[in-house]
Short mmCIF file of C-alpha atoms in Angstrom, two decimals:
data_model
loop_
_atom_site.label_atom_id
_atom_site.label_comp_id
_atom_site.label_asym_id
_atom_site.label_seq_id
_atom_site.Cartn_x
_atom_site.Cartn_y
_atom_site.Cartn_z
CA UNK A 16 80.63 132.60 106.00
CA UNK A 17 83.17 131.01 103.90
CA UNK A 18 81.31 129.05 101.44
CA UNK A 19 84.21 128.92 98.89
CA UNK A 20 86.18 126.75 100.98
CA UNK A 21 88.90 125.42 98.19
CA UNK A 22 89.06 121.32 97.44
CA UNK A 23 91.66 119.81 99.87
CA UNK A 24 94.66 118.72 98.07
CA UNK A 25 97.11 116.75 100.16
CA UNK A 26 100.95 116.92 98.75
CA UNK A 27 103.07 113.31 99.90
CA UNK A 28 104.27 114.53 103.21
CA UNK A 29 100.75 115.39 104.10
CA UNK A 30 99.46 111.99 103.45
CA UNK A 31 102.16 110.18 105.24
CA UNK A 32 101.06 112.75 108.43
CA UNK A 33 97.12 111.49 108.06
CA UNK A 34 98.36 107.73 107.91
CA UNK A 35 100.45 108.46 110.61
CA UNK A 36 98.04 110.08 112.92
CA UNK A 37 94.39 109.98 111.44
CA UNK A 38 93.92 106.99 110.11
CA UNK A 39 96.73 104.90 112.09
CA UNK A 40 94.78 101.53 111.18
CA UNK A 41 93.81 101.62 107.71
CA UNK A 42 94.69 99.34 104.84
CA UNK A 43 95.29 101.25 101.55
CA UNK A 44 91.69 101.06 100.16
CA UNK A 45 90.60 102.19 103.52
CA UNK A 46 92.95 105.02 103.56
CA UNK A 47 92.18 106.27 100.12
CA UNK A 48 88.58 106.21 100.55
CA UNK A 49 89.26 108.27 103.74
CA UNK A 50 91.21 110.61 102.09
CA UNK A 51 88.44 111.08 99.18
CA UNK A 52 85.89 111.37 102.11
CA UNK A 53 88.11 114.39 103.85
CA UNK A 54 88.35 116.14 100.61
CA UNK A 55 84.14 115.57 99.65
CA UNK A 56 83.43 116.94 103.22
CA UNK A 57 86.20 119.82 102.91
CA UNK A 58 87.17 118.24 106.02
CA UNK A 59 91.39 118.57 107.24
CA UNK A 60 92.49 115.47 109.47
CA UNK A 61 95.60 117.54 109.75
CA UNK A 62 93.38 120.08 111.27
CA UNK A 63 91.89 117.04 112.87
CA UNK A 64 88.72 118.00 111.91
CA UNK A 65 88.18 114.54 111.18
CA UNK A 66 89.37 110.71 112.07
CA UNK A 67 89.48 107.27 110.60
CA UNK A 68 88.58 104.64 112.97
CA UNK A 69 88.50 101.25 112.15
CA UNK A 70 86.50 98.36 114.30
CA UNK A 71 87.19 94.77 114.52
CA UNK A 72 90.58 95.11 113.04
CA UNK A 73 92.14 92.12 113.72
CA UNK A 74 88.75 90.20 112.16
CA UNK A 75 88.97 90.67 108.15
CA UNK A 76 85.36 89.65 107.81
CA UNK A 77 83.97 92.00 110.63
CA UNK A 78 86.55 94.70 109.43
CA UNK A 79 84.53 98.61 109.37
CA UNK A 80 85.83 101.77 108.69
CA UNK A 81 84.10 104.69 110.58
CA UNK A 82 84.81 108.06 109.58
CA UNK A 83 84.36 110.53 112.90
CA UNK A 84 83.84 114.11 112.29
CA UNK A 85 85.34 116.29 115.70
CA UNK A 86 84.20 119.35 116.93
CA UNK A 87 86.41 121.60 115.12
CA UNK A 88 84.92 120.20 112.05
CA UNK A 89 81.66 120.15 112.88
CA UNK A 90 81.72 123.62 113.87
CA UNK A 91 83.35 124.29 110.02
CA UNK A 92 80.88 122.62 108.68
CA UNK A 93 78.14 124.95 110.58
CA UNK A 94 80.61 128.02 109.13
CA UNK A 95 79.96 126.89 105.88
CA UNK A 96 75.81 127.14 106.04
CA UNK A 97 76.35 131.06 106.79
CA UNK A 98 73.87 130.49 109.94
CA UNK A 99 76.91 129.66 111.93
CA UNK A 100 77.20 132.25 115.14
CA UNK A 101 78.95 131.22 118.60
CA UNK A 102 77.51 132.52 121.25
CA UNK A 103 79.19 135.75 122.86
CA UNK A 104 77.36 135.65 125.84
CA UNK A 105 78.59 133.64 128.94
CA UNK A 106 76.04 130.52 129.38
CA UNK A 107 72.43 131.07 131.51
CA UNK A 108 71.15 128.95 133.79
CA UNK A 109 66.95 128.88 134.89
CA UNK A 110 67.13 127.17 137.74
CA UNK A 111 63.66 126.30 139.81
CA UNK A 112 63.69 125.08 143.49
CA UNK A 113 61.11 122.95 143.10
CA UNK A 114 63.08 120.51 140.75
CA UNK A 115 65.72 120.39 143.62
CA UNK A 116 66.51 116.46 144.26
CA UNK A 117 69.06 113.90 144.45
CA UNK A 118 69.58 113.64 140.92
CA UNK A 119 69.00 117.53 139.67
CA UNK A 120 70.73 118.87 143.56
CA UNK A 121 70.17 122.79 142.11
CA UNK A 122 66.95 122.52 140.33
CA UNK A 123 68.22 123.47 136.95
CA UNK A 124 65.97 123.58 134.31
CA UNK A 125 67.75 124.50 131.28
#
């Protein structure tokens, strides 16, 4: 559990990085509010934990911002609750033959 995870703070080099990369499309109130977002959510674009995606771009009265959390930050964000445990076992499979079909071919059932 790491529940002290520190307030992001994101020196000039840094930012031009997430502008770069993250947030390719966003307009400077989009990219600040993006960068407060990150820092709320403890989330690192560098560690792209996170993006900025922006829809209807080239239409300034449709323009949206979407913040997009990945994987890896998702699965920080479950390390932060403390209830957070990967599985170490290799995946099972309960297959039953009676669910065998076209569309489930090895009758798996969870």
């Amino acid at each position: 559990m790491n529940a002290l995870v520190p307030i992001l703070n994101f020196s000039g080099p840094d930012l031009s990085l997430i502008r770069q990369t993250s947030a390719k499309d966003a307009n400077e109130i989009e990219f600040n509010w993006f960068v407060s977002f990150c820092k709320m959510a403890r989330l690192n674009p560098l560690k792209r934990q996170c993006y900025l995606f922006i829809f209807h771009k080239d239409k300034p009265a449709k323009r949206q911002p979407v913040v997009v959390t990945a994987i890896d930050g998702l699965r920080a964000i479950a390390d932060r609750t403390g209830n957070y445990r990967p599985d170490s076992k290799t995946p099972r499979f309960v297959y039953d033959e009676k669910l065998k079909g076209p569309l489930n071919p090895k009758g798996l059932v969870k």
